Coordinates of C-alpha atoms and ligand atoms in Angstrom, one line a residue:
M8 CA 3.0 -24.7 -3.8
I9 CA -0.8 -24.8 -3.7
R10 CA -2.9 -27.3 -4.4
G11 CA -5.8 -25.4 -5.9
G12 CA -9.7 -26.4 -5.1
N13 CA -9.9 -26.1 -1.7
P14 CA -12.6 -24.5 -0.2
L15 CA -11.6 -21.7 2.5
H16 CA -13.7 -21.3 5.6
G17 CA -13.7 -19.8 9.2
K18 CA -12.0 -16.5 10.7
V19 CA -8.6 -14.1 9.1
H20 CA -7.4 -11.2 11.2
I21 CA -6.1 -8.6 9.0
S22 CA -2.9 -6.9 10.1
G23 CA -1.6 -3.2 10.5
A24 CA -2.0 -1.2 7.2
K25 CA 1.5 -1.2 5.5
N26 CA 0.8 1.6 3.7
A27 CA -0.1 3.9 6.9
A28 CA 3.4 1.9 9.0
V29 CA 6.1 3.0 5.7
A30 CA 4.5 6.8 5.9
I31 CA 4.3 6.9 9.9
I32 CA 7.4 5.3 10.7
P33 CA 9.6 7.6 9.1
A34 CA 6.9 10.5 10.1
V35 CA 8.4 9.8 13.8
L36 CA 12.1 12.0 12.7
L37 CA 9.9 15.3 13.3
V38 CA 8.3 14.3 16.9
E39 CA 11.2 14.4 19.8
G40 CA 10.0 11.9 22.1
K41 CA 9.2 8.3 22.4
C42 CA 6.4 7.0 19.6
R43 CA 5.1 4.1 20.8
I44 CA 3.5 3.1 17.5
E45 CA 0.9 -0.3 18.4
N46 CA -1.0 -2.8 15.3
I47 CA 2.5 -2.8 12.9
P48 CA 2.2 -5.4 10.5
Q49 CA 4.9 -7.7 10.3
I50 CA 6.8 -7.3 6.8
K51 CA 9.5 -6.1 5.1
D52 CA 8.7 -3.2 3.9
V53 CA 8.9 -2.6 7.5
E54 CA 12.3 -4.3 8.6
A55 CA 13.3 -2.1 5.6
I56 CA 11.9 1.3 6.3
V57 CA 13.3 0.6 10.1
S58 CA 17.0 -0.1 9.9
I59 CA 17.4 3.1 7.7
L60 CA 15.2 4.8 11.1
K61 CA 18.4 3.3 12.8
Y62 CA 20.8 4.1 9.9
L63 CA 20.5 7.5 11.1
G64 CA 21.1 7.0 14.6
A65 CA 17.2 6.8 16.0
S66 CA 16.3 4.3 18.8
V67 CA 13.5 1.7 18.4
E68 CA 12.7 -1.5 21.1
R69 CA 10.0 -3.6 19.7
P70 CA 8.3 -5.0 23.0
A71 CA 6.2 -7.2 21.8
D72 CA 6.1 -8.5 17.6
D73 CA 3.2 -6.0 16.4
I74 CA 4.2 -3.1 18.5
L75 CA 7.3 -0.2 17.8
E76 CA 9.3 1.9 19.9
I77 CA 10.8 4.7 18.1
D78 CA 12.9 7.8 19.7
A79 CA 13.9 9.8 17.5
T80 CA 14.9 12.6 19.2
G81 CA 19.3 12.5 18.8
V82 CA 18.8 11.5 15.3
S83 CA 21.4 14.2 13.3
S84 CA 21.8 12.9 10.0
Y85 CA 20.0 13.7 6.7
M86 CA 21.9 11.6 4.8
A87 CA 19.8 8.8 3.9
D88 CA 21.6 7.7 0.9
C89 CA 22.1 4.5 1.7
E90 CA 21.4 1.0 0.0
M91 CA 18.1 0.3 1.6
A92 CA 16.4 3.1 0.6
R93 CA 16.2 1.5 -2.7
S94 CA 14.9 -1.8 -1.5
M95 CA 11.0 0.0 -0.6
R96 CA 9.3 2.8 -2.3
A97 CA 7.7 4.7 0.4
S98 CA 11.6 5.6 1.2
Y99 CA 10.3 8.4 -0.6
Y100 CA 9.0 9.9 2.5
L101 CA 12.0 10.4 4.7
L102 CA 12.8 12.8 2.2
G103 CA 9.2 15.3 3.7
A104 CA 10.2 13.7 7.0
L105 CA 14.0 14.9 7.3
L106 CA 13.0 17.8 4.8
G107 CA 10.5 19.3 7.7
R108 CA 13.3 18.4 10.8
F109 CA 16.6 19.2 9.4
H110 CA 15.5 21.7 5.9
H111 CA 18.0 19.2 4.4
A112 CA 17.6 15.8 2.7
H113 CA 19.1 12.8 0.8
V114 CA 17.5 9.7 0.0
R115 CA 18.5 7.7 -2.7
M116 CA 15.6 7.0 -5.2
P117 CA 13.0 4.7 -4.1
G118 CA 12.3 1.0 -5.4
G119 CA 9.2 -0.6 -5.4
C120 CA 7.1 -1.8 -7.7
D121 CA 7.4 -1.9 -11.1
F122 CA 4.9 -0.9 -12.9
G123 CA 7.0 1.0 -14.8
V124 CA 7.3 4.9 -14.7
R125 CA 6.7 6.9 -11.4
P126 CA 7.2 9.8 -11.5
I127 CA 8.1 11.9 -8.2
D128 CA 7.5 15.6 -10.0
L129 CA 4.3 16.9 -7.6
H130 CA 6.3 15.9 -4.0
I131 CA 8.9 17.9 -5.5
K132 CA 5.9 20.8 -7.1
G133 CA 5.3 20.5 -3.0
F134 CA 9.0 21.0 -1.9
E135 CA 10.2 23.8 -3.7
A136 CA 6.4 25.4 -3.5
L137 CA 7.5 25.3 0.6
G138 CA 11.0 27.3 -0.4
A139 CA 13.5 24.4 -1.1
D140 CA 15.7 23.7 -3.6
V141 CA 15.6 19.8 -5.0
T142 CA 17.9 18.0 -7.3
I143 CA 18.3 15.1 -8.6
E144 CA 22.3 13.3 -8.9
R145 CA 23.2 10.5 -10.0
D146 CA 20.3 8.5 -7.3
V147 CA 19.7 10.6 -4.7
V148 CA 17.1 13.7 -4.2
I149 CA 18.8 16.4 -2.7
A150 CA 16.9 18.7 -1.2
H151 CA 17.6 22.2 1.3
A152 CA 16.0 24.7 1.9
K153 CA 17.5 28.2 4.2
H154 CA 13.8 28.6 5.5
L155 CA 10.6 26.8 5.0
F156 CA 7.4 28.7 4.3
A157 CA 4.4 27.7 4.2
N158 CA 2.1 27.8 0.3
S159 CA -0.7 26.3 -1.4
V160 CA 0.4 23.4 -3.3
Y161 CA -2.1 22.3 -6.0
L162 CA -2.1 18.5 -7.1
D163 CA -2.1 18.0 -11.1
F164 CA -3.4 13.8 -9.9
P165 CA -3.9 13.5 -6.2
S166 CA -0.7 11.8 -5.4
V167 CA -0.7 9.5 -2.2
G168 CA 2.7 9.8 -2.3
A169 CA 3.3 13.3 -3.3
T170 CA -0.3 14.6 -0.7
I171 CA 1.7 12.7 2.0
N172 CA 5.4 14.3 1.6
I173 CA 3.9 17.5 1.7
M174 CA 1.9 17.1 5.2
L175 CA 5.4 15.4 6.4
A176 CA 7.6 18.5 5.6
A177 CA 4.2 21.5 6.1
C178 CA 3.9 20.1 10.2
R179 CA 6.5 22.1 11.6
T180 CA 6.8 25.1 9.2
P181 CA 6.0 28.0 10.0
G182 CA 2.4 28.9 8.7
T183 CA -0.8 27.5 7.5
T184 CA 0.2 25.2 3.6
I185 CA -2.8 24.1 1.6
I186 CA -2.6 21.1 -0.6
E187 CA -5.9 20.9 -3.3
N188 CA -7.2 17.8 -5.2
A189 CA -4.8 16.0 -2.1
A190 CA -5.5 12.2 -1.3
K191 CA -8.0 11.2 0.3
E192 CA -7.1 7.3 1.2
P193 CA -7.2 6.0 4.2
H194 CA -4.0 5.9 5.0
V195 CA -3.7 9.5 4.2
V196 CA -6.1 10.3 7.5
D197 CA -4.2 7.6 9.3
L198 CA -0.7 9.7 8.5
A199 CA -2.8 13.0 9.9
N200 CA -4.1 11.5 13.0
F201 CA -0.5 10.5 14.1
L202 CA 0.7 13.9 13.4
N203 CA -2.0 15.1 15.1
Q204 CA -1.6 12.7 18.0
M205 CA 1.7 14.2 18.4
G206 CA 0.6 17.8 18.6
A207 CA 0.3 19.2 15.2
F208 CA -2.7 21.0 13.5
V209 CA -3.4 18.7 10.2
R210 CA -7.4 19.6 9.1
G211 CA -9.7 18.0 5.9
A212 CA -7.6 14.9 5.7
G213 CA -10.0 12.5 3.4
T214 CA -11.1 15.5 1.9
D215 CA -9.8 17.4 -1.5
V216 CA -8.3 19.8 0.8
I217 CA -5.7 19.8 3.3
R218 CA -4.9 22.6 5.7
I219 CA -1.3 21.9 7.6
Q220 CA -0.7 24.6 10.0
G221 CA 2.7 24.4 10.8
V222 CA 3.4 24.0 15.1
E223 CA 7.5 24.3 16.2
H224 CA 7.6 20.3 18.3
L225 CA 5.8 17.0 17.6
G226 CA 6.1 15.7 20.6
G227 CA 5.4 11.7 21.6
G228 CA 2.7 9.0 22.0
T229 CA 0.9 6.5 21.3
Y230 CA -0.1 5.4 17.8
S231 CA -2.8 2.5 16.4
I232 CA -2.2 2.0 12.6
I233 CA -5.2 1.5 10.8
P234 CA -6.5 -2.1 9.6
D235 CA -4.6 -3.0 5.9
Q236 CA -7.6 -2.4 3.5
I237 CA -5.6 -4.1 0.7
E238 CA -4.9 -6.8 2.7
A239 CA -8.3 -7.3 3.6
G240 CA -9.2 -6.9 0.5
T241 CA -7.2 -9.8 -1.2
Y242 CA -8.8 -12.5 1.6
M243 CA -12.2 -11.1 0.0
I244 CA -11.1 -11.7 -3.4
A245 CA -9.5 -15.0 -2.0
V246 CA -13.0 -16.0 -0.9
A247 CA -15.1 -14.9 -3.3
A248 CA -12.6 -16.7 -5.9
A249 CA -11.9 -20.0 -4.3
G250 CA -15.0 -20.5 -2.1
G251 CA -16.3 -20.8 0.7
D252 CA -17.8 -18.4 3.7
V253 CA -14.5 -16.6 5.8
V254 CA -15.1 -13.7 8.4
I255 CA -12.9 -11.4 8.0
E256 CA -11.7 -9.6 11.2
N257 CA -10.4 -6.2 12.6
I258 CA -10.8 -4.6 9.2
I259 CA -12.8 -1.1 8.3
P260 CA -15.8 -1.9 6.1
K261 CA -16.2 1.7 5.0
H262 CA -12.6 1.2 3.4
M263 CA -13.5 -1.8 1.8
E264 CA -17.1 -0.3 -0.2
S265 CA -15.9 -0.4 -3.2
L266 CA -14.8 -4.2 -3.5
T267 CA -18.3 -4.7 -1.6
A268 CA -20.0 -2.9 -4.3
K269 CA -17.5 -5.2 -7.1
L270 CA -17.8 -9.1 -5.6
M271 CA -21.6 -8.3 -5.0
E272 CA -22.1 -7.0 -8.3
A273 CA -20.5 -10.5 -9.5
G274 CA -22.7 -12.4 -7.6
T275 CA -20.9 -12.7 -3.5
I276 CA -23.1 -12.6 -0.9
I277 CA -21.1 -10.0 1.7
D278 CA -22.0 -9.2 5.4
E279 CA -20.7 -6.2 6.9
M280 CA -20.7 -5.9 11.1
D281 CA -19.1 -3.1 13.0
D282 CA -15.7 -4.2 12.0
A283 CA -16.0 -7.4 10.5
I284 CA -17.0 -8.4 6.7
R285 CA -18.3 -12.0 6.3
V286 CA -17.7 -13.4 2.6
R287 CA -19.4 -16.5 1.4
S288 CA -19.2 -17.7 -2.3
N289 CA -22.6 -18.5 -3.9
G290 CA -22.2 -20.1 -7.4
R291 CA -20.2 -19.5 -10.4
L292 CA -19.1 -15.1 -10.4
K293 CA -21.0 -13.4 -13.3
K294 CA -19.1 -10.8 -15.0
I295 CA -18.8 -7.8 -14.4
N296 CA -16.8 -4.2 -15.4
L297 CA -14.9 -2.1 -13.5
K298 CA -12.0 0.2 -14.0
T299 CA -9.5 1.7 -10.9
M300 CA -9.5 5.0 -9.3
P301 CA -8.2 7.3 -6.6
Y302 CA -9.7 6.5 -2.6
P303 CA -13.2 6.2 -2.5
G304 CA -12.4 4.6 -6.3
F305 CA -11.7 1.0 -6.5
P306 CA -7.9 0.6 -5.8
T307 CA -5.3 -0.3 -8.2
D308 CA -3.2 -2.5 -5.5
L309 CA -6.4 -4.6 -5.9
Q310 CA -6.6 -4.5 -9.9
P311 CA -4.5 -8.4 -10.1
Q312 CA -6.7 -10.2 -7.7
M313 CA -9.8 -8.7 -9.4
V314 CA -8.8 -9.6 -12.9
T315 CA -8.2 -13.4 -11.4
L316 CA -10.8 -14.2 -9.8
L317 CA -13.0 -12.6 -13.4
T318 CA -11.2 -15.2 -15.2
K319 CA -13.7 -17.5 -13.9
A320 CA -16.5 -15.2 -14.0
E321 CA -18.8 -16.3 -16.3
G322 CA -19.0 -14.0 -19.4
T323 CA -16.4 -11.3 -20.7
S324 CA -15.6 -9.2 -18.0
V325 CA -13.1 -5.8 -18.7
V326 CA -11.1 -3.7 -16.3
I327 CA -10.1 -0.9 -17.1
E328 CA -6.9 0.7 -14.5
G329 CA -6.4 4.7 -14.4
V330 CA -3.8 4.7 -11.9
W331 CA -0.5 3.7 -13.2
E332 CA 0.0 3.5 -16.9
S333 CA 1.5 -0.1 -16.9
R334 CA -0.3 -2.5 -14.5
F335 CA -0.9 -5.5 -16.3
Q336 CA 2.5 -6.4 -16.8
Y337 CA 1.4 -9.7 -14.7
V338 CA -1.1 -11.2 -17.2
E339 CA 1.4 -12.9 -18.5
E340 CA 1.8 -15.0 -16.0
L341 CA -1.7 -15.3 -15.6
N342 CA -2.6 -16.3 -18.8
R343 CA -0.2 -19.5 -17.8
F344 CA -3.5 -21.0 -15.8
G345 CA -5.2 -21.7 -19.2
V346 CA -7.1 -18.2 -19.1
D347 CA -8.0 -15.8 -21.2
V348 CA -7.1 -12.3 -20.7
V349 CA -5.9 -10.1 -23.5
I350 CA -4.7 -6.1 -22.7
A351 CA -5.5 -3.8 -25.0
D352 CA -5.1 0.0 -24.4
E353 CA -4.9 -0.1 -20.6
R354 CA -8.0 -2.1 -20.3
A355 CA -8.3 -6.5 -19.4
I356 CA -10.6 -8.3 -22.0
I357 CA -11.4 -11.0 -19.0
H358 CA -12.8 -13.8 -21.2
G359 CA -14.3 -15.9 -18.2
V360 CA -13.4 -19.9 -18.3
E361 CA -14.7 -22.9 -17.0
K362 CA -11.6 -24.0 -15.3
L363 CA -8.2 -23.2 -13.8
Q364 CA -5.2 -25.3 -14.6
G365 CA -2.2 -25.4 -11.8
A366 CA 0.7 -23.5 -13.1
S367 CA 4.1 -22.4 -12.3
V368 CA 4.8 -19.0 -12.4
K369 CA 6.4 -15.6 -10.8
A370 CA 5.3 -12.5 -8.7
T371 CA 6.3 -9.9 -10.6
D372 CA 5.4 -7.2 -7.6
L373 CA 4.0 -7.3 -4.9
R374 CA 0.3 -7.6 -5.8
A375 CA 0.5 -9.5 -8.3
G376 CA 2.3 -11.7 -6.4
A377 CA -1.0 -12.1 -4.6
S378 CA -2.6 -12.9 -6.9
M379 CA -0.6 -15.7 -8.4
I380 CA -1.5 -17.4 -5.3
I381 CA -5.4 -16.3 -5.4
A382 CA -5.1 -18.2 -9.3
G383 CA -3.8 -20.9 -7.6
L384 CA -6.2 -21.3 -4.8
M385 CA -8.8 -21.6 -8.0
A386 CA -7.2 -24.0 -10.0
E387 CA -7.1 -27.4 -10.1
G388 CA -3.8 -29.1 -9.4
C389 CA 0.0 -28.1 -8.4
T390 CA 0.8 -24.5 -9.0
K391 CA 3.8 -23.2 -8.1
V392 CA 5.0 -19.6 -7.3
E393 CA 8.1 -18.4 -7.3
N394 CA 9.5 -14.6 -6.5
V395 CA 7.4 -15.1 -3.4
T396 CA 9.8 -12.3 -1.7
H397 CA 7.7 -9.6 -3.3
I398 CA 4.7 -10.9 -1.7
D399 CA 6.9 -10.7 2.1
R400 CA 7.3 -7.2 1.5
G401 CA 3.7 -6.0 2.2
Y402 CA 1.7 -9.4 3.5
E403 CA 2.2 -11.0 6.6
K404 CA 2.0 -14.2 7.7
L405 CA 0.2 -15.1 4.0
V406 CA 0.3 -18.9 3.8
E407 CA 0.0 -18.9 7.3
K408 CA -3.1 -17.1 7.1
L409 CA -4.6 -18.5 4.6
E410 CA -3.7 -22.8 6.1
N411 CA -5.9 -21.4 8.9
L412 CA -8.8 -21.4 6.6
G413 CA -8.3 -24.5 5.3
A414 CA -5.9 -23.8 1.4
S415 CA -3.2 -26.3 0.8
I416 CA -0.3 -24.3 0.8
E417 CA 3.2 -24.6 1.5
R418 CA 6.4 -21.9 1.5
I419 CA 9.4 -24.1 0.3
H420 CA 12.9 -23.6 0.3
E421 CA 14.8 -24.7 -3.6
Ligands
UD1_511 C1 0.7 4.1 -2.9 C2 1.1 3.3 -3.4 C3 0.8 2.4 -4.1 C4 -0.9 2.8 -4.4 C5 -0.8 4.0 -4.6 C6 -2.2 4.6 -5.5 C7 2.4 3.1 -0.7 C8 3.8 3.4 -0.2 N1 2.1 2.6 -2.0 O1 1.7 4.7 -4.1 O2 0.3 1.0 -3.3 O3 -0.4 1.9 -6.0 O4 -0.3 5.2 -4.2 O5 -3.3 3.9 -5.3 O6 1.3 4.0 -0.3 N2 2.5 10.6 -9.7 C9 2.8 11.4 -10.8 N3 4.5 12.5 -10.1 C10 4.2 11.6 -9.0 C11 4.3 11.3 -7.6 C12 2.3 10.6 -9.1 O7 2.6 11.9 -12.2 O8 4.9 12.8 -8.3 C13 1.6 9.5 -10.9 C14 2.2 8.0 -10.7 O9 2.4 8.0 -11.8 C15 0.6 7.3 -10.8 C16 -0.6 8.0 -9.2 O10 0.9 9.6 -9.9 O11 0.0 7.8 -12.0 C17 -0.5 8.0 -9.0 O12 1.5 8.2 -7.9 P1 0.7 8.2 -6.4 O13 -1.1 8.0 -6.2 O14 1.9 9.0 -6.2 O15 1.9 6.9 -5.6 P2 2.3 6.3 -5.0 O16 2.7 7.1 -4.1 O17 3.2 6.0 -5.8

């Protein structure tokens, strides 16, 4: 329940990156020895991937809320066909990790947010290029290889998941695997840094071409996950939308550049510091146009929040979705706030209104859920957001963090 209209003030601390954590935790399957992973976000997707690792036989300890110590040396099963794997998209990383370690993997088809068709053909293309046979039986993906060998893989689209999965399968495979047209997202680089810290030889992550020279063995060590670009962006947009003056701490400002540029274009004042960004509202926002693209373009995972912000901007904004073909499903819910958003040809046309009216809405997926909260902060009166389990998958203590900034928000159990 949110009572809108309070501007946000103070400081908010950003947690570790969800999308890096859900790649790095299964990557531990490739390591012999204990991995201490710091800056772990406390979110449901991390709980889910950790429980799958435990199911496979890994030993997991949690010496602090944001630290995991995982030892997967004793894991002997490659059967991740459990129901838990279906609860999250990132369970597909078990394919690359188990294939890389055992040359066999059985993984139940991944779930996660529903943005329409979410194919894994590029992951499969990568595994096959390394010598694996991949079949899908009922809803379990089965990958087998007698021997894996290095190869070059060109990705038709710079898929984050395919890039990460090929890195995982290749890092203990003899020879040099080359991924061309690789994804450049910050969490791709974070996974490469983790693997290198454990003894892998991955070069070029963050560019279009990644070279992975296979090593025989990865050993344990300590690694700290990068801050969450999307959580940080969500708070930046929330401040610009609800008004106020907030310092967003523990972030990498470089990762925020595409958002910073667009918020400034809309009229928000932004000051960058070494590991923080200050966001200040400055009167009514102006219309802007944008298109989501792979990194360093504007992130698709901030598109719903940005469309929400623009509902109150002066003039007509156009937002084009360039990554997922059907990521505007939430707009029906958004329009319940009395806004004027029309979808035509994979673009949202947003005619700015003067005010939003509180509404009763549903979170249709993780980031759409965050945008319903932002709309609630912007609106007059009370807003009720249902299905917040979607939000719990990826935002640590969202209610507490917003309350600390002065929002009137509480979690109720019906
Ligand atoms: C990851 C993120 C997700 C984000 C997305 C794009 C995680 C756990 N999730 O998802 O939050 O929205 O990146 O930044 O990190 N595609 C294919 N074939 C494939 C794979 C992908 O055609 O085999 C297409 C998809 O349909 C989509 C595009 O490529 O249109 C992007 O997908 P991808 O980058 O793979 O996203 P995910 O890794 O699933």
